[in-house]
XYZ file of N, CA, C and O in Angstrom:
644
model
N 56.828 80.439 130.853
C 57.764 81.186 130.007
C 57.582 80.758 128.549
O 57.427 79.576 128.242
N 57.611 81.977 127.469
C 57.006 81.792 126.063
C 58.350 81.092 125.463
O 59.379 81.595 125.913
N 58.564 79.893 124.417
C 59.611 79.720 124.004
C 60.050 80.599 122.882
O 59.497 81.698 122.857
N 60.700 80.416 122.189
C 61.115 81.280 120.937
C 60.313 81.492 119.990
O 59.900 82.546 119.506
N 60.041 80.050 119.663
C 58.981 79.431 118.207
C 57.301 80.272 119.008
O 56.564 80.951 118.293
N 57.048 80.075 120.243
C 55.451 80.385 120.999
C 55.692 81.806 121.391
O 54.811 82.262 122.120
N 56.700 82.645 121.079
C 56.779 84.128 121.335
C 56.830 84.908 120.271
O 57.846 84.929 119.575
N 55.519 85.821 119.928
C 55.196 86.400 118.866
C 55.860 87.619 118.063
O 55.713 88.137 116.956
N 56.673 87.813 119.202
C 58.187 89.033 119.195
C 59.059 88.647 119.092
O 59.949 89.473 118.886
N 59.470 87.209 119.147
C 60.741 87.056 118.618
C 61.050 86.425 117.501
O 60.627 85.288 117.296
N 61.924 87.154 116.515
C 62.448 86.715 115.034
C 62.112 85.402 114.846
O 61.380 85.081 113.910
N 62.605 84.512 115.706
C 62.313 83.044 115.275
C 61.091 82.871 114.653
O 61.022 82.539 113.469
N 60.023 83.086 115.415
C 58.821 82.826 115.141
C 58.408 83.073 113.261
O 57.587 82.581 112.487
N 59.211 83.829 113.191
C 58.650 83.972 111.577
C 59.660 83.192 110.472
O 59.587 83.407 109.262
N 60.660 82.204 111.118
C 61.503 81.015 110.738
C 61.016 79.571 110.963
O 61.202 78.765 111.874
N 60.327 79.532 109.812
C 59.119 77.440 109.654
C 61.109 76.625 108.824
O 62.035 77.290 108.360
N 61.031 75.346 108.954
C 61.912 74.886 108.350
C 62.077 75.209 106.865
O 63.204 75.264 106.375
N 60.841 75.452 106.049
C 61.061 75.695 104.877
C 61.746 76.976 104.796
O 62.634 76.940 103.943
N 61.643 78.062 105.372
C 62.195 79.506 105.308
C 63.656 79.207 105.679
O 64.578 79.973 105.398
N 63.817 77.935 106.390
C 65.207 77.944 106.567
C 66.163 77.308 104.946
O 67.248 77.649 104.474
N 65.383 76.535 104.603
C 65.539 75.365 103.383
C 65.752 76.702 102.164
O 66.700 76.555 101.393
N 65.070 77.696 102.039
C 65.147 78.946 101.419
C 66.492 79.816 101.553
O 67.286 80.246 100.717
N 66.418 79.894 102.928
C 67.494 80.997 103.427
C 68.797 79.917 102.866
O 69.713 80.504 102.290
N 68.924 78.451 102.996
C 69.984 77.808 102.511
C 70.512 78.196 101.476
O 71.634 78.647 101.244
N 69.382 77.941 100.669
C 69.814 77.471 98.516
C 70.560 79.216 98.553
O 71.645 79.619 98.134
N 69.233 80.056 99.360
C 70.352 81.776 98.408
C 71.145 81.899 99.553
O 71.725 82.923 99.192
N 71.692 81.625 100.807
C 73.465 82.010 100.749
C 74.328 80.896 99.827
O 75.171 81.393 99.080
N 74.201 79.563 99.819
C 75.027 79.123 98.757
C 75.068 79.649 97.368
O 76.124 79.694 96.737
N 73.675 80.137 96.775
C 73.787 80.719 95.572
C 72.731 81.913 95.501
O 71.786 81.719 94.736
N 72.762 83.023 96.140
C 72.133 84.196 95.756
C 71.379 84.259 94.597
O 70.243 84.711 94.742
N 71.779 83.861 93.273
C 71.108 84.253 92.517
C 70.193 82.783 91.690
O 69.917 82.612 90.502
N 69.966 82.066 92.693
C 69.699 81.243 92.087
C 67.861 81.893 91.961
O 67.260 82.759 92.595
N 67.503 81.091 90.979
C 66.283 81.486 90.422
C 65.106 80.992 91.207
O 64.958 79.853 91.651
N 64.042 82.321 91.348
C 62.753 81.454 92.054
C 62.615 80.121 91.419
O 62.631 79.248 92.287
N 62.518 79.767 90.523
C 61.727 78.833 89.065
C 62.958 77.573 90.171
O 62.558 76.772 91.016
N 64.117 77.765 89.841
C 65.026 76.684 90.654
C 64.785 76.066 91.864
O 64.808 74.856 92.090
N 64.608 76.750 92.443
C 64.680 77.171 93.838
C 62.980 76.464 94.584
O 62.801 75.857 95.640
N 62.389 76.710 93.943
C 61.085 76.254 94.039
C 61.053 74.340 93.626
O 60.482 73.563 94.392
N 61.657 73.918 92.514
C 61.744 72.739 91.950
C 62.396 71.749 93.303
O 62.007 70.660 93.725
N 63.359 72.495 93.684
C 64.512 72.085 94.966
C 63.548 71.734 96.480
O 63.497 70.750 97.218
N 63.099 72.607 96.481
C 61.621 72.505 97.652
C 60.671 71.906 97.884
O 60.223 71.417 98.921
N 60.081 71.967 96.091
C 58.691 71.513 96.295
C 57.169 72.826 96.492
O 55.942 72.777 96.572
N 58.005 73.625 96.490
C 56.828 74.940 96.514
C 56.535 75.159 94.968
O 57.196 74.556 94.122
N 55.383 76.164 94.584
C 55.535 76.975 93.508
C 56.566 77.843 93.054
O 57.650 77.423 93.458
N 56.649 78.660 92.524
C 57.759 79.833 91.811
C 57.062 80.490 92.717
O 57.594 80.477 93.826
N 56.053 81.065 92.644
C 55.243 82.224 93.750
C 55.507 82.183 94.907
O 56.141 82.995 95.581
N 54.720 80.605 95.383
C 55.222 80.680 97.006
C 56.501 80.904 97.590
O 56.554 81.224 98.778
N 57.624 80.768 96.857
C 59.079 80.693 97.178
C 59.257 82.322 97.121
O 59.894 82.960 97.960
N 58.674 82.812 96.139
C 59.145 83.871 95.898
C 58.124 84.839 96.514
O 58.159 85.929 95.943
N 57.281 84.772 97.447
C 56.348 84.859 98.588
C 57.062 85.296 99.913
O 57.181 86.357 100.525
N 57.610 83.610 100.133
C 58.196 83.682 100.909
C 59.625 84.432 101.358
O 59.776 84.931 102.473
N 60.520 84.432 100.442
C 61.503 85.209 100.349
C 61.535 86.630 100.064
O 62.609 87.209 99.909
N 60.248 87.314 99.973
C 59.845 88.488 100.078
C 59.284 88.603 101.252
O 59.552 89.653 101.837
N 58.720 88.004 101.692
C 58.400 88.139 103.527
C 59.527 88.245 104.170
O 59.809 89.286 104.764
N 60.379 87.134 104.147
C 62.096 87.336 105.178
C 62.499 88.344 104.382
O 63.627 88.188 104.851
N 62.688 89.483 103.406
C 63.183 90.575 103.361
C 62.476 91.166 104.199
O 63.049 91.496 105.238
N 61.181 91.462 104.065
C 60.519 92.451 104.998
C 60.481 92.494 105.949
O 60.104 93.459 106.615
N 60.806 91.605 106.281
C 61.153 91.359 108.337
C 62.169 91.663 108.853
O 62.474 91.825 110.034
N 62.877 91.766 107.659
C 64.690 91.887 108.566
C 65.777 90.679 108.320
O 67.004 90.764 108.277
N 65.096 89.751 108.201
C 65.738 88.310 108.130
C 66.867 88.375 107.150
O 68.072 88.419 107.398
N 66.143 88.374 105.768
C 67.735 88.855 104.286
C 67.395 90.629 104.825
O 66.459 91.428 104.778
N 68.724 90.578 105.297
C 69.163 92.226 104.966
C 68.962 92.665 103.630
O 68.119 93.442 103.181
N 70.279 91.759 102.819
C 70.397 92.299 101.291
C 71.262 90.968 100.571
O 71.740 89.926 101.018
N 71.188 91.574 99.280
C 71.659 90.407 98.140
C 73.183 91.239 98.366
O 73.336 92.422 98.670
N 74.195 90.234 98.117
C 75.508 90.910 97.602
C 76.145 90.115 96.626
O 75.863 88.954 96.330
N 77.101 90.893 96.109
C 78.148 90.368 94.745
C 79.467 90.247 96.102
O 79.733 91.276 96.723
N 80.327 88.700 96.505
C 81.439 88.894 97.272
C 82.469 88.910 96.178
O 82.626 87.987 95.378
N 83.142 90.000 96.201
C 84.589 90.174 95.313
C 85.363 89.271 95.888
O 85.291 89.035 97.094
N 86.411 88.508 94.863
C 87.833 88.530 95.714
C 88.911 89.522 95.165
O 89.224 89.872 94.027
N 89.352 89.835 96.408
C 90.104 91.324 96.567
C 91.349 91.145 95.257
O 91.727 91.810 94.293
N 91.721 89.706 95.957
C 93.246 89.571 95.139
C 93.240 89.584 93.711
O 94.220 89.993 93.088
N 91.936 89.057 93.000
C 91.617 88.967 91.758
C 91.458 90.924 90.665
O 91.561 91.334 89.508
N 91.106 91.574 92.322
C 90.784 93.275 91.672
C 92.584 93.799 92.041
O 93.119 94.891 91.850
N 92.937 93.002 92.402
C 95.004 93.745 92.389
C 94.914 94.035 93.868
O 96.057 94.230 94.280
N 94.050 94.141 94.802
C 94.183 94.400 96.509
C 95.158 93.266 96.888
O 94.817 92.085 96.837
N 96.365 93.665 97.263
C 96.950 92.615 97.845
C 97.500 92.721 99.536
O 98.365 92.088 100.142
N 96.626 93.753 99.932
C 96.882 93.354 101.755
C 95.586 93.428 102.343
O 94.938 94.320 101.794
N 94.930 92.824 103.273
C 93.904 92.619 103.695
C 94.684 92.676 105.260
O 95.793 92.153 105.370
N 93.967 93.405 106.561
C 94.901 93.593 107.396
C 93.316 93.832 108.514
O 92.197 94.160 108.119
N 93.797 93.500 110.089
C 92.818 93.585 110.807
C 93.291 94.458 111.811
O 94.379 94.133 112.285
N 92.636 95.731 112.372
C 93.640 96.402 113.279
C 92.332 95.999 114.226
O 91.199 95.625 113.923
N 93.310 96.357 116.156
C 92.399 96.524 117.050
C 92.719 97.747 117.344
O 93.918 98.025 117.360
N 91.622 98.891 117.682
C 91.489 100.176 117.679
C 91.372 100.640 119.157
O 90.222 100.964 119.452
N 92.198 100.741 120.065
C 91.872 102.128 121.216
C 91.517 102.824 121.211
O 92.176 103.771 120.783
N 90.181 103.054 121.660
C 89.909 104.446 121.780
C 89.513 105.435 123.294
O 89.182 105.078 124.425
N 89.637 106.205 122.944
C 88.639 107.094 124.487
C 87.377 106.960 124.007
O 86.932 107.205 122.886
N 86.539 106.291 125.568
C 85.692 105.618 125.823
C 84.603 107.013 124.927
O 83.881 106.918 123.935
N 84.907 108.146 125.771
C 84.201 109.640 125.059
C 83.745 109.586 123.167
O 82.680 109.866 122.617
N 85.199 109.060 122.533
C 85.065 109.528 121.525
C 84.899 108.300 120.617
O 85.503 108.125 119.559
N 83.734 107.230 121.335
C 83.956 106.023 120.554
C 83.328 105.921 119.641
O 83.914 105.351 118.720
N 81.664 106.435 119.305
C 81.175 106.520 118.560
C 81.080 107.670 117.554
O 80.289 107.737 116.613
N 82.011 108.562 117.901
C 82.565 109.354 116.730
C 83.549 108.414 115.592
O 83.295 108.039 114.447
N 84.625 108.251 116.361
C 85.312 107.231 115.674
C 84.911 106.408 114.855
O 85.282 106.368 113.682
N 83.900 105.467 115.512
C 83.438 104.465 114.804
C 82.529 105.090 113.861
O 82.577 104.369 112.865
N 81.678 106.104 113.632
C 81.244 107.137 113.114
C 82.058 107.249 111.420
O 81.827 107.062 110.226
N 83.131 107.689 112.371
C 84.265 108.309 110.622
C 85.071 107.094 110.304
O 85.450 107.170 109.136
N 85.518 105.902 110.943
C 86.047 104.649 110.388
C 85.073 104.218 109.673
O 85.416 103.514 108.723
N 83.645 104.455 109.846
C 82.601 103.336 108.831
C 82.542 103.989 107.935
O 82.172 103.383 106.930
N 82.806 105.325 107.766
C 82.849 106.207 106.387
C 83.918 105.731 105.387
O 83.635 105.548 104.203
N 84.688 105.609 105.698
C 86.379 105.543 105.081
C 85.918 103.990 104.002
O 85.156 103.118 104.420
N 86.451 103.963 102.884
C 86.096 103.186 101.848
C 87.211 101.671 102.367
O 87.008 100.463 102.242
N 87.760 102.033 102.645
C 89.276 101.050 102.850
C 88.519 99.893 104.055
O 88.801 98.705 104.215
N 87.617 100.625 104.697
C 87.264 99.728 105.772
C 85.870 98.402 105.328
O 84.933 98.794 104.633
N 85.898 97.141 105.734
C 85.180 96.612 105.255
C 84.084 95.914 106.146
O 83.021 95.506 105.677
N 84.515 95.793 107.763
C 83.749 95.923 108.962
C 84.476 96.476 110.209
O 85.655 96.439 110.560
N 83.587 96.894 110.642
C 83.922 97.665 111.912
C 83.185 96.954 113.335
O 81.955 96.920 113.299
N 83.571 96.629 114.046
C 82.826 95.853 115.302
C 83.375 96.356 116.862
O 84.546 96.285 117.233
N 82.455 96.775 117.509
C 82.913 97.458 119.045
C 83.287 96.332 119.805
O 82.271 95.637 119.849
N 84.271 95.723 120.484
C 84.365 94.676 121.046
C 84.855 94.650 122.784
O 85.576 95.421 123.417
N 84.209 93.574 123.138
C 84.552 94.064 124.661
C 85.793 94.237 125.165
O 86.737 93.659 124.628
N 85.975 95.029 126.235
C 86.969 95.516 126.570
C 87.232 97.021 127.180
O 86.256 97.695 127.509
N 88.217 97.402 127.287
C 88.145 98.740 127.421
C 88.180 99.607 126.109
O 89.170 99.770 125.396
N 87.212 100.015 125.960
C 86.979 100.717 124.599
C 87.724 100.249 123.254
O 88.636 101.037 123.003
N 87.635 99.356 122.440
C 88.148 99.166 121.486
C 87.270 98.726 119.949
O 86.180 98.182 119.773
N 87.890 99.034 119.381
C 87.105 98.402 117.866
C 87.839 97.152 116.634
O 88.984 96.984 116.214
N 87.056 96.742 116.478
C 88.305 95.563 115.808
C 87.774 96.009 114.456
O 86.567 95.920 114.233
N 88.601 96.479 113.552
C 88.624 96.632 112.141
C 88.956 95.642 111.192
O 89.797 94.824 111.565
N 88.418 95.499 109.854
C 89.441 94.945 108.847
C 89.223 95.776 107.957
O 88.089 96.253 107.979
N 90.111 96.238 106.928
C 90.609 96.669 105.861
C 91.103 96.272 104.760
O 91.645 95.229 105.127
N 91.324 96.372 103.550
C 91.650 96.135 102.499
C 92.652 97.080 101.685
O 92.212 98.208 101.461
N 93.653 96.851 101.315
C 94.694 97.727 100.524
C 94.926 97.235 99.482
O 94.937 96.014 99.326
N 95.279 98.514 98.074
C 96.000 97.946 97.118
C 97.063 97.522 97.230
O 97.466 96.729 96.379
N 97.996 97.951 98.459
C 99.445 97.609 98.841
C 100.016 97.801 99.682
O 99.050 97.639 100.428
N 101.136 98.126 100.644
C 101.586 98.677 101.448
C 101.821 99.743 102.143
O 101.786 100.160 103.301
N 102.221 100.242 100.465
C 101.928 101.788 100.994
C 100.401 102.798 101.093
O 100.382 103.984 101.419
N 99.237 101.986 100.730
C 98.286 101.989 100.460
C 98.051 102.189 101.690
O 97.888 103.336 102.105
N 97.960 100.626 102.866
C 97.790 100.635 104.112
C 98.933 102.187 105.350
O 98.792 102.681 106.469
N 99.807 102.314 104.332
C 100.641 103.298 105.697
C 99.785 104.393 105.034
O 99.041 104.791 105.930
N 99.549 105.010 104.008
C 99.021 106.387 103.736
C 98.016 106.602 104.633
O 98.003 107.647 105.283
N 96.789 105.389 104.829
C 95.313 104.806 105.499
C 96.006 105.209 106.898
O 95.426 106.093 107.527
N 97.177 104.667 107.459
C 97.355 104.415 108.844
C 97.702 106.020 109.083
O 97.230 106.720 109.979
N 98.541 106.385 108.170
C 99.637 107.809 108.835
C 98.171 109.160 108.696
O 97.893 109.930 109.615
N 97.488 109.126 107.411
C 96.499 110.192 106.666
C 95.469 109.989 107.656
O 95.448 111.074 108.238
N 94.353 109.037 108.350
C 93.115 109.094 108.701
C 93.165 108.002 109.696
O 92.265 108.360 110.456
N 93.597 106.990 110.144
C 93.414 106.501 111.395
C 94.435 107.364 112.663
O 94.153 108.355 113.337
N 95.300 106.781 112.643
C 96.112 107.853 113.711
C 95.783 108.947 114.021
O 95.727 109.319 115.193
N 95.373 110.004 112.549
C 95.255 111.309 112.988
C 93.453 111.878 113.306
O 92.879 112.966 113.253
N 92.964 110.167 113.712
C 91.086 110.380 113.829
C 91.234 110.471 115.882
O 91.661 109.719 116.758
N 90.663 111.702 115.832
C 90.676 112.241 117.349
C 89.741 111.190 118.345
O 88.581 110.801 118.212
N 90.819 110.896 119.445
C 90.057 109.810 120.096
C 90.855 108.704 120.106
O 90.694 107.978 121.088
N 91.638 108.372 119.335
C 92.383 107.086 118.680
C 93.668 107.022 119.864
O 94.519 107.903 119.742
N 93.838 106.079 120.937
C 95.429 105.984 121.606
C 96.286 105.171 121.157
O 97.500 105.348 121.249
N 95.524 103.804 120.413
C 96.686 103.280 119.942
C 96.140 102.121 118.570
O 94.952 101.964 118.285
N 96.899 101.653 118.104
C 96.395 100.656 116.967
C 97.398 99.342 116.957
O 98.622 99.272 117.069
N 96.477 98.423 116.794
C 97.447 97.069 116.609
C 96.735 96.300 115.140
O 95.557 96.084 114.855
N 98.101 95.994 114.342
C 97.698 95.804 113.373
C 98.458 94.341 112.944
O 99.609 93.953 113.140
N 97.603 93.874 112.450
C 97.811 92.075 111.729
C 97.408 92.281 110.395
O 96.349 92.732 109.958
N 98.500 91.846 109.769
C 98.088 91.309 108.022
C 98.494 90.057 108.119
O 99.488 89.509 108.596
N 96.962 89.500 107.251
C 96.548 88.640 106.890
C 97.717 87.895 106.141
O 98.353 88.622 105.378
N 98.006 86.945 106.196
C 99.040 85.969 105.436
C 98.052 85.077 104.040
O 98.413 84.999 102.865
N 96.813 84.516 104.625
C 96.564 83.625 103.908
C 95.084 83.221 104.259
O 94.848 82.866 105.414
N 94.058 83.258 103.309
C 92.463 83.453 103.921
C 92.514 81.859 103.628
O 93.243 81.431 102.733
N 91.591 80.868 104.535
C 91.510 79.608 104.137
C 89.672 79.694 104.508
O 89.083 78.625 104.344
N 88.902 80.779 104.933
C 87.496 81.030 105.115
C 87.319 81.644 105.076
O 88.237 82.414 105.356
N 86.140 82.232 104.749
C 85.388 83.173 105.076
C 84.241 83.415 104.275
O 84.176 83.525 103.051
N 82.986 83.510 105.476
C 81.725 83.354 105.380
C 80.688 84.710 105.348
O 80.894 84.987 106.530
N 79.895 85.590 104.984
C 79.262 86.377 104.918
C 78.049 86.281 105.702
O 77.799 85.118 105.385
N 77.249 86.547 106.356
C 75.967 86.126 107.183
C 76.599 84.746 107.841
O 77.694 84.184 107.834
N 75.061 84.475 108.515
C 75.493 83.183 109.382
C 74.753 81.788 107.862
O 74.311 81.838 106.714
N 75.154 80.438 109.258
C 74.469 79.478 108.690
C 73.334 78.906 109.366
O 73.251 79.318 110.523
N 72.536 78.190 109.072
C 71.727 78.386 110.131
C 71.557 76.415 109.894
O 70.836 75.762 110.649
């Protein structure tokens, strides 16, 4: 049996410790500079920046992002619903929830048909317009359970490795 690292199809294989030492420095700092980033390693500016153009092309970095904090743009409810749906109309749903701007991930989770959402509001009534205007009335939907957030003490974007 091929291990991970000796199997030529699986992702790992194109992860050496240095690609990991890479993948480190840009989730702590995205924008840190090849020229930096390279000094930190021990590679060239090129090779780093070689390499980190290879893990884009593979799949490895999806993408660069800017993380907002919400509370700083005036969003002051951040709220997680779990979504019922008919099993029929799940990937419609999940379909028109990933459209909707308010939503910030959407995840199918086990169970009998459900989706676990989170969302973001400017306010309260922000979240009931969201709940009463386009979730409730999205065909397929039996029921919604909803949690707002009190108080974020984490939260991480990608993994760590």
């Amino acid at each position: 049996m091929n291990s991970p690292q000796s199997d030529p199809h699986s992702p790992l294989h194109k992860i050496d410790d240095m690609d990991r030492k890479l993948i480190t420095i840009l989730n702590h700092n995205g924008r840190a500079s090849y020229t930096d980033i390279a000094k930190e390693v021990g590679l060239s500016r090129v090779a780093v920046q070689m390499r980190v153009q290879a893990l884009i092309e593979n799949g490895t970095i999806e993408r660069f992002a800017c993380i907002l904090n919400p509370a700083h743009l005036g969003i002051t409810v951040s709220a997680f619903f779990n979504v019922d749906v008919e099993p029929r109309y799940l990937m419609q749903v999940a379909d028109a929830l990933g459209e909707e701007p308010e939503v910030t991930s959407l995840y199918h989770m086990s169970g009998p048909s459900k989706l676990h959402m989170h969302g973001l509001f400017l306010n309260h009534t922000d979240m009931e317009n969201f709940l009463q205007n386009k979730l409730y009335r999205t065909e397929g939907v039996t029921g919604v359970d909803c949690q707002i957030l009190i108080k974020r003490y984490k939260s991480r974007m990608g993994i760590r490795l």
